[in-house]
Tab-separated table of C-alpha atoms and ligand atoms in Angstrom:
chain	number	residue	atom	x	y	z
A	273	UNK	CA	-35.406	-44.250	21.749
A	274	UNK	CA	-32.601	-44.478	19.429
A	275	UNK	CA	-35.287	-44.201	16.755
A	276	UNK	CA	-36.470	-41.082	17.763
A	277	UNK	CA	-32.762	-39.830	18.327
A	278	UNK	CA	-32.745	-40.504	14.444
A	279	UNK	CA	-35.635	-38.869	13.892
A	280	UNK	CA	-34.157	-35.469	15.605
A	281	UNK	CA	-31.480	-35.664	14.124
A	282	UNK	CA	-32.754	-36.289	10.863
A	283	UNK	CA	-35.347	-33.301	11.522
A	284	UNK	CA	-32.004	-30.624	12.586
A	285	UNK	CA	-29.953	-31.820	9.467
A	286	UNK	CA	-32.875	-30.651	7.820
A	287	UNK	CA	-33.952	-27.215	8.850
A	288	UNK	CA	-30.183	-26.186	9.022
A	289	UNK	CA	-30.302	-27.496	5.284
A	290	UNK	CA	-33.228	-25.397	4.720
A	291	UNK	CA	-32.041	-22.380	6.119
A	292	UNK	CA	-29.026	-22.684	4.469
A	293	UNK	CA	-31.106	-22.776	1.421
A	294	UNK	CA	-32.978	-19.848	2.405
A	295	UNK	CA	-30.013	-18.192	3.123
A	296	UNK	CA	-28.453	-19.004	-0.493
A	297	UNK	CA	-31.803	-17.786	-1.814
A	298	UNK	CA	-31.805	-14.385	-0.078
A	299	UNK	CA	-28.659	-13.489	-1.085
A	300	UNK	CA	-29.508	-14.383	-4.833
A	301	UNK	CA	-32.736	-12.401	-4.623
A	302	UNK	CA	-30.301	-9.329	-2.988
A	303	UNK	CA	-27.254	-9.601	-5.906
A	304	UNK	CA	-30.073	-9.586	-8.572
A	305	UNK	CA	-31.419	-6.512	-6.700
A	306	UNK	CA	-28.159	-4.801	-6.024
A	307	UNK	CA	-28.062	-4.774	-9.913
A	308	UNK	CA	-31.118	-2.872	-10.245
A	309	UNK	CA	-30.097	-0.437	-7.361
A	310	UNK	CA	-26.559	0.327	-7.987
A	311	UNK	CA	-24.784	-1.087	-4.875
A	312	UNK	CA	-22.043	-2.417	-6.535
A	313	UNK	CA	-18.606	-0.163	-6.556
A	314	UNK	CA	-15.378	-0.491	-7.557
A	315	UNK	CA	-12.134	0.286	-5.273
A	316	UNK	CA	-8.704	0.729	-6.682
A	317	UNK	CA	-5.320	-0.841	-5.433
A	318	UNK	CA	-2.063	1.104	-6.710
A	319	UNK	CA	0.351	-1.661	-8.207
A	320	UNK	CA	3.793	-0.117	-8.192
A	321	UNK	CA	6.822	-0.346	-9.570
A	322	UNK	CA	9.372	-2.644	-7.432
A	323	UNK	CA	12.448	-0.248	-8.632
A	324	UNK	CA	10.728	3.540	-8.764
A	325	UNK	CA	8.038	3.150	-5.930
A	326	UNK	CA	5.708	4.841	-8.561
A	327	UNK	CA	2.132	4.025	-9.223
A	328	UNK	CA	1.633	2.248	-12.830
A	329	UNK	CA	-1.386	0.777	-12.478
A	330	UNK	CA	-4.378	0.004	-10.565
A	331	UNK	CA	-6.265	-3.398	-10.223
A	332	UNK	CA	-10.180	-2.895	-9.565
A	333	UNK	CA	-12.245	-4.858	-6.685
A	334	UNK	CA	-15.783	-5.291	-6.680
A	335	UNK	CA	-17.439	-4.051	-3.629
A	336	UNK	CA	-21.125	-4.597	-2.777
A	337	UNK	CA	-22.776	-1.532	-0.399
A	338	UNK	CA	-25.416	-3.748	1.086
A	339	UNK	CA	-28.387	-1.683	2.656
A	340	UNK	CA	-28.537	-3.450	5.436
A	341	UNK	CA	-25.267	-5.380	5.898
A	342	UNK	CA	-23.068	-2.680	5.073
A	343	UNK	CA	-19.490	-3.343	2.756
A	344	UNK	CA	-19.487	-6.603	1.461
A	345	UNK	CA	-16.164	-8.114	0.299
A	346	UNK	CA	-15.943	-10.309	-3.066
A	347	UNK	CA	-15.292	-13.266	-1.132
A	348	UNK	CA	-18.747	-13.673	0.325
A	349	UNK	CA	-20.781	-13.163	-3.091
A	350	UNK	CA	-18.757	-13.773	-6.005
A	351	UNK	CA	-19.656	-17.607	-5.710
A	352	UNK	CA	-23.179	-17.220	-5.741
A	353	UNK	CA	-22.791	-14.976	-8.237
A	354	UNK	CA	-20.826	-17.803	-10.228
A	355	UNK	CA	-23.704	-20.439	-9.253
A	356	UNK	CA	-26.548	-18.389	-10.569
A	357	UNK	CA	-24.640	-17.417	-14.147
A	358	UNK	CA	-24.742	-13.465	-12.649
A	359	UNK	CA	-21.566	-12.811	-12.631
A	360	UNK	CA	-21.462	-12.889	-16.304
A	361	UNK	CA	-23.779	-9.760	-16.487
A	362	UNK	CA	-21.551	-8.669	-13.204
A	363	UNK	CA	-18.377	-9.294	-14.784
A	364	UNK	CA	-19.416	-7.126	-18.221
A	365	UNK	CA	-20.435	-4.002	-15.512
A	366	UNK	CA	-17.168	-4.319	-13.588
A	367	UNK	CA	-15.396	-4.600	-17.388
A	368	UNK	CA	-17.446	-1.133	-18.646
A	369	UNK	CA	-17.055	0.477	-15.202
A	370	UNK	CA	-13.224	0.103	-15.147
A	371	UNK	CA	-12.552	1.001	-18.699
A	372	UNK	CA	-14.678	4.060	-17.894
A	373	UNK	CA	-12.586	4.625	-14.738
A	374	UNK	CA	-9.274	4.499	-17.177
A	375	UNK	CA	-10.368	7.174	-19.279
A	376	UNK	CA	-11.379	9.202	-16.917
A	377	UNK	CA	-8.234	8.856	-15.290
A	378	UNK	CA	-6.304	9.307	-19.074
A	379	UNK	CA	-8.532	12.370	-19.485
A	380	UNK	CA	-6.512	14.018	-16.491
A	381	UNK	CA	-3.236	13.378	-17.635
A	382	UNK	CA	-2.538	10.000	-16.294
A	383	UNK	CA	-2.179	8.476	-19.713
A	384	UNK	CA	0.403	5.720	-18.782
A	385	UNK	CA	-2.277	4.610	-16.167
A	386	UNK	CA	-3.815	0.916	-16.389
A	387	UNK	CA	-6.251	-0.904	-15.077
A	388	UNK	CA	-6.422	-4.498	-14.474
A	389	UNK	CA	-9.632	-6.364	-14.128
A	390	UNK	CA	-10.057	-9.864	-12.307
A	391	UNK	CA	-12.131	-12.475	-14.078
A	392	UNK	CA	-14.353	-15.590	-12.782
A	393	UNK	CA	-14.235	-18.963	-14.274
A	394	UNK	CA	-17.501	-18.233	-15.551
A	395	UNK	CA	-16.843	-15.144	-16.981
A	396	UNK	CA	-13.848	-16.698	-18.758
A	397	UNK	CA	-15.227	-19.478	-20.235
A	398	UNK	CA	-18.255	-17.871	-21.725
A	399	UNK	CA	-18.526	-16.885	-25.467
A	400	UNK	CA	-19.227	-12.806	-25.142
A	401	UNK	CA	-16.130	-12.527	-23.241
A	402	UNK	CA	-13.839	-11.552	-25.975
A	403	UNK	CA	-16.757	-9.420	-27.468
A	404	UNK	CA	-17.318	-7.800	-24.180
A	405	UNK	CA	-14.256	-6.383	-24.124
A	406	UNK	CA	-13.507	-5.414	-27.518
A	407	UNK	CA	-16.685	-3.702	-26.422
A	408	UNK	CA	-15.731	-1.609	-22.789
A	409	UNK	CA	-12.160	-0.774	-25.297
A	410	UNK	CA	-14.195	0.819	-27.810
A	411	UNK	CA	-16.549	2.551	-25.957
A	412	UNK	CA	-14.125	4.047	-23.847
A	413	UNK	CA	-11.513	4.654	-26.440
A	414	UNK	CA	-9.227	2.900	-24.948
A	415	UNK	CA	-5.592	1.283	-25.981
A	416	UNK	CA	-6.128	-2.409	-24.857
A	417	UNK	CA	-2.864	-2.599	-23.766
A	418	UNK	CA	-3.654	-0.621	-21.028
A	419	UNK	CA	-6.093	-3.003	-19.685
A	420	UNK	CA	-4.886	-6.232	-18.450
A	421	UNK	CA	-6.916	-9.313	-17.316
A	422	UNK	CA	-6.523	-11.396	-14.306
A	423	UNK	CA	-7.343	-15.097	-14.232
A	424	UNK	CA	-6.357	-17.711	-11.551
A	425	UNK	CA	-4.052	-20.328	-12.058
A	426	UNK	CA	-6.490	-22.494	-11.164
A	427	UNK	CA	-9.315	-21.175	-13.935
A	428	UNK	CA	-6.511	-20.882	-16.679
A	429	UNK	CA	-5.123	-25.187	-15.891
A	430	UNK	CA	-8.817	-26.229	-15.099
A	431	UNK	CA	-9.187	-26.903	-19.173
A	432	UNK	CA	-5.722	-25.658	-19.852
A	433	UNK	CA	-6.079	-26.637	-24.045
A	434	UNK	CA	-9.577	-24.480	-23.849
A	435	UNK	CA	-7.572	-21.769	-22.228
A	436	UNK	CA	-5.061	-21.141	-24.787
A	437	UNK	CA	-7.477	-20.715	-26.981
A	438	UNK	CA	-9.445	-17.926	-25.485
A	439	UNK	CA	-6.382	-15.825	-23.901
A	440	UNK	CA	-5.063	-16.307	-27.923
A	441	UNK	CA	-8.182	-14.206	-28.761
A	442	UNK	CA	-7.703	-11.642	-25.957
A	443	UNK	CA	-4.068	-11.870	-26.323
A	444	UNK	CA	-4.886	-11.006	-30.388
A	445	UNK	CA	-7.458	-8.310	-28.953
A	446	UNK	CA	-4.232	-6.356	-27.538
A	447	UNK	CA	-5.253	-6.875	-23.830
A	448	UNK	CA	-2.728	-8.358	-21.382
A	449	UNK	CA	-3.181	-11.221	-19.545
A	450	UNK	CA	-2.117	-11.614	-15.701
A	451	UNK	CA	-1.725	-15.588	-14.349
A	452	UNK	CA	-3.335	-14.365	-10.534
A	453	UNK	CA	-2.493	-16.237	-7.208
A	454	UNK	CA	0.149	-18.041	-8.893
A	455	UNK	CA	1.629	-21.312	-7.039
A	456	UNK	CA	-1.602	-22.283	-5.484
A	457	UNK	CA	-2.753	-24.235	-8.577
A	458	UNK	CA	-1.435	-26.874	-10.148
A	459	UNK	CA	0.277	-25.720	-13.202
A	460	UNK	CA	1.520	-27.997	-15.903
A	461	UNK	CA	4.718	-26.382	-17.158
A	462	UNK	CA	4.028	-27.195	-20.568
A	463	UNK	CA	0.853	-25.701	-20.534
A	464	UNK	CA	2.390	-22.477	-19.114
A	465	UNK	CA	4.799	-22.056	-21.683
A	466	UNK	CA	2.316	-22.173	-23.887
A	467	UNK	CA	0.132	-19.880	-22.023
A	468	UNK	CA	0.189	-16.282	-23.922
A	469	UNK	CA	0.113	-14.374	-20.649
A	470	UNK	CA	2.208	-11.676	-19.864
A	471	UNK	CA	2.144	-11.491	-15.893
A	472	UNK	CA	2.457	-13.772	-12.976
A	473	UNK	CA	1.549	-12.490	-9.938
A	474	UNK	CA	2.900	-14.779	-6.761
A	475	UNK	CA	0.113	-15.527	-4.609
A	476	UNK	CA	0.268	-13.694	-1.085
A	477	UNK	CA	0.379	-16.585	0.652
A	478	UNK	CA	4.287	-16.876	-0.067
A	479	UNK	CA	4.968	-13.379	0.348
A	480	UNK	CA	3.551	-13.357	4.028
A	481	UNK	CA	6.047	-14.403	6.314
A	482	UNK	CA	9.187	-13.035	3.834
A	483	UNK	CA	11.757	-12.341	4.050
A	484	UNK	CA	12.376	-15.014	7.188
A	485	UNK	CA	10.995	-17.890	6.156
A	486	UNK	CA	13.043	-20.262	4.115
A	487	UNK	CA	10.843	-22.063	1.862
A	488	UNK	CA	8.702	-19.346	0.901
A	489	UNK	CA	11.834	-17.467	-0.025
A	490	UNK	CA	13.311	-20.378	-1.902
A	491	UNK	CA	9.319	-20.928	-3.710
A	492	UNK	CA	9.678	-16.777	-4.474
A	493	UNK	CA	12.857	-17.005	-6.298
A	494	UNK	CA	11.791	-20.253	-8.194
A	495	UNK	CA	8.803	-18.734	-9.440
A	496	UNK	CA	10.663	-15.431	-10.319
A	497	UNK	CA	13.080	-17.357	-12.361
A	498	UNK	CA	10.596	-19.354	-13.672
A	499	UNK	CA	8.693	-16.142	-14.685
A	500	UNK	CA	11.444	-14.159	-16.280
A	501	UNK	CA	12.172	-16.978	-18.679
A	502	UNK	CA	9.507	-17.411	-19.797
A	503	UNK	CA	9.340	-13.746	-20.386
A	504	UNK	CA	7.011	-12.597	-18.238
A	505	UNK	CA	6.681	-9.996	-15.776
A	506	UNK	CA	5.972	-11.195	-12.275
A	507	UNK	CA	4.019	-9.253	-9.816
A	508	UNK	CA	4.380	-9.585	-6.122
A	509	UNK	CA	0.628	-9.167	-3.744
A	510	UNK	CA	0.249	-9.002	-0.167
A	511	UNK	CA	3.349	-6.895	0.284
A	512	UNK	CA	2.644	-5.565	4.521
A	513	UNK	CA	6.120	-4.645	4.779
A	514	UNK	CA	9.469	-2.724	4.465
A	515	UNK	CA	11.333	-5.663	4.435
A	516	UNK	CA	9.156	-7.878	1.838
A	517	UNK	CA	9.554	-4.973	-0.438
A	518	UNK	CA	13.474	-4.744	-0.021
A	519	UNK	CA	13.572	-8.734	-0.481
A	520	UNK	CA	11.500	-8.922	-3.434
A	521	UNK	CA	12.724	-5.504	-5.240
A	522	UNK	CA	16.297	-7.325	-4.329
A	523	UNK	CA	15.389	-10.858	-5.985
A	524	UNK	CA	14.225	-8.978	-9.487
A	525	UNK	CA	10.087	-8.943	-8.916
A	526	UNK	CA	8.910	-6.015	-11.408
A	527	UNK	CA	5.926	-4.735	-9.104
A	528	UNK	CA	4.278	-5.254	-6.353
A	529	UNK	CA	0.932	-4.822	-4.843
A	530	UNK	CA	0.107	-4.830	-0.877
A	531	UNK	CA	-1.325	-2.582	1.406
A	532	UNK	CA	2.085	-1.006	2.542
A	533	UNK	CA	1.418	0.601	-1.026
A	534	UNK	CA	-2.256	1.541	-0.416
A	535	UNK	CA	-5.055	-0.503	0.361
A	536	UNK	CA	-8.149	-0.715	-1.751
A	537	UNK	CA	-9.648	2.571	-2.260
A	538	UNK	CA	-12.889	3.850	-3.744
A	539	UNK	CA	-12.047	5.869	-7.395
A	540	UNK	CA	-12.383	9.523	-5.636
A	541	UNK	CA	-9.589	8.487	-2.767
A	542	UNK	CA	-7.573	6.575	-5.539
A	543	UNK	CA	-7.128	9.460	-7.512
A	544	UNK	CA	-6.570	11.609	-4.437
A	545	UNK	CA	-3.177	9.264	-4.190
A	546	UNK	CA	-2.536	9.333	-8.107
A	547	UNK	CA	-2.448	13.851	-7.904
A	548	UNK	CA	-0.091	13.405	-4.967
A	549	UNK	CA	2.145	10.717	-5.878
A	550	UNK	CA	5.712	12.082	-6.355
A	551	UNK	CA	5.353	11.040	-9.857
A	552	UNK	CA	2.914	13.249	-11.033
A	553	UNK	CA	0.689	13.123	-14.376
A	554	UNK	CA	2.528	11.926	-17.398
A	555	UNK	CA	1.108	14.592	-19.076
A	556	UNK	CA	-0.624	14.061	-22.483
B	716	C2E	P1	-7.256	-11.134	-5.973
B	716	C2E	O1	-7.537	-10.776	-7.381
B	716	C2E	O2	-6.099	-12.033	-5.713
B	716	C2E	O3	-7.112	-9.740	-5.223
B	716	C2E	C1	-6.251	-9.496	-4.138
B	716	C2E	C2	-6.993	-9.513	-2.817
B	716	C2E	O4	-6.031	-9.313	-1.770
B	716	C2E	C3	-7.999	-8.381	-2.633
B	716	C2E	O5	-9.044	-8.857	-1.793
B	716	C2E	C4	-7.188	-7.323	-1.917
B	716	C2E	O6	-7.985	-6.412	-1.170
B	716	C2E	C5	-6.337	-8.167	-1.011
B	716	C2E	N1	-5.068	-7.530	-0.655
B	716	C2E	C6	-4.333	-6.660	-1.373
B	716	C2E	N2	-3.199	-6.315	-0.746
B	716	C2E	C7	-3.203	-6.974	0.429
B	716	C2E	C8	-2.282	-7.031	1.531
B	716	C2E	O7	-1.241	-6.388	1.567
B	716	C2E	N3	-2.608	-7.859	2.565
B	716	C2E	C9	-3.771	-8.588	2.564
B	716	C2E	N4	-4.015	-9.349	3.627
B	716	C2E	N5	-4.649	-8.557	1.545
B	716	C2E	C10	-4.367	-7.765	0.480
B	716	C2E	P2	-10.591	-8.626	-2.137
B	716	C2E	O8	-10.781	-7.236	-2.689
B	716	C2E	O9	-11.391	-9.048	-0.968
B	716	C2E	O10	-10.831	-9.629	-3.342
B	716	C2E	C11	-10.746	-11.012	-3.156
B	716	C2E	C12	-10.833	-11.744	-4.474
B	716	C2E	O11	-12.114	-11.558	-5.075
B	716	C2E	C13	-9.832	-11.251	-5.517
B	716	C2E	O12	-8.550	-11.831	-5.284
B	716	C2E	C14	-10.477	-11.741	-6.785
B	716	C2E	O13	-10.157	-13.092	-7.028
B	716	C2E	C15	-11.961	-11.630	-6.473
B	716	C2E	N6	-12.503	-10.415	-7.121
B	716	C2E	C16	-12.401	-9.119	-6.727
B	716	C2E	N7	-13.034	-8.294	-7.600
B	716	C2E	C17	-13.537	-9.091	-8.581
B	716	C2E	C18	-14.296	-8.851	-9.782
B	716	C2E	O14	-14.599	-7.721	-10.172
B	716	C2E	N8	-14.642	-9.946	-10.524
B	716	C2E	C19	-14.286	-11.210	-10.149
B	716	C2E	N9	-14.669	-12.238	-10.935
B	716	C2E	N10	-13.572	-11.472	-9.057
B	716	C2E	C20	-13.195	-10.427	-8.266
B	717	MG	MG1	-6.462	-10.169	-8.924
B	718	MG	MG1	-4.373	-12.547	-6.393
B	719	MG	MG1	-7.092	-14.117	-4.799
């Protein structure tokens, strides 16, 4: 009996592999058509900041509109996208998208206005990248420095010698470079001197249970210190609350991102916010 207990077993490890497969298949066959269709969108998160309150920025998310399965988050596509080499034609649309986004947002008086784009391992490690930008700039008559680039800590210390080299080009392109989700890698402080970034942006896991516990608070202030000599900005996400804003505007963080500032928003609602923030167009 035992054999055929193997046997079932052997048979269920299967199919779930199968449909797991299936699965993975599906939702290639679905990005490559969402491509085709237009049901990928942008939204918009204000980054503030810490010492005005006032919007200086925006940092774009890729949102999916899924026929059938409604709003899909980044989270549950971007790695297939990765797998399958898609995100590099992906990445390029979210890069042309935003920049278009920027100047439209210039074009209204909001000339001070950046955006900041997110990148995938992929995405940063291919050869067009530095073209492809140069690129969505050009087209859209854009300054590059008012489009930064975010790249995990992780992506920029998985091949940290490669890495230099490639933010050196974007870095000599004008565009600004943002470490993202910064403490959950494993950054060699060497390398990150040498980095030519211009941002770190704490990871929201520490910023969570602020200002009452301890160790976050004491990881916070490190990383801020750590930051500002090495003369970058740092950026605080995941700010929820009154009191995490107070603590980190208190400890020195330059801005800060969260949904107690605004939560992801598609362009139309974003620039809703942008007319009636209390700091108005910069006018050009
Ligand atoms: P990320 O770049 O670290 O973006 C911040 C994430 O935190 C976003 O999730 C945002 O909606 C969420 N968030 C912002 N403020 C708060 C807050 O106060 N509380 C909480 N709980 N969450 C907050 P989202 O939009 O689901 O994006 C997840 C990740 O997907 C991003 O993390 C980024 O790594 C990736 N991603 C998003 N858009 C793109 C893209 O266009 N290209 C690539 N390659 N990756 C992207
Ligand atoms: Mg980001
Ligand atoms: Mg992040
Ligand atoms: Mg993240």
């Amino acid at each position: 009996h035992s054999k055929s207990l193997g046997h079932n077993t052997y048979c269920f490890f299967q199919t779930s592999m199968v449909a797991n497969a299936q699965q993975q298949l599906l939702l290639l066959q679905d990005l490559r058509l969402a491509m085709e269709r237009q049901e990928f969108d942008l939204y918009y998160q204000a980054k503030v900041d810490a010492k005005s309150g006032g919007i200086i920025g925006a940092e774009a998310l890729l949102r999916w509109h899924h026929p059938v399965r409604g709003l899909i988050l980044p989270d549950a596509f971007i790695p297939a996208a990765e797998r399958s080499g898609m995100i590099v034609q992906l990445g390029a649309w979210v890069l042309g998208e935003a920049c278009r986004q920027l100047q439209a947002w210039h074009d209204q008086g909001y000339g001070d206005m950046s955006v900041a784009v997110n990148l995938s391992g992929l995405q940063f490690g291919h050869t067009g990248l530095v073209g492809a930008v140069r690129d969505a700039l050009q087209r859209n008559n854009l300054e590059p420095r008012h489009l930064t680039l975010e790249v995990t800590e992780t992506v920029a210390m998985r091949d940290a010698d490669a890495s230099i080299l490639i933010l050196r080009q974007l870095n000599d392109a004008g565009v600004r470079i943002a470490i993202d989700d910064f403490g959950t890698g494993y950054s060699s402080l060497l390398y990150l001197k040498r980095l030519p970034a211009h941002e770190l942006k704490i990871d929201r896991g520490f910023v969570r249970e602020l200002p009452h516990n301890a160790e976050d608070a004491a990881i916070v202030s490190a990383i801020l210190a750590l930051g500002h000599t090495l003369n970058l900005l740092v950026v605080a996400e995941g700010v929820e609350t009154i009191a995490q804003q107070r603590f980190l505007t208190a400890l020195g963080c330059d801005s800060l991102q969260g949904y107690l500032f605004g939560r992801p928003l598609p362009s139309d609602q974003f620039q809703y916010i942008l007319h009636s923030s209390l700091r108005g167009p910069s006018g050009v």
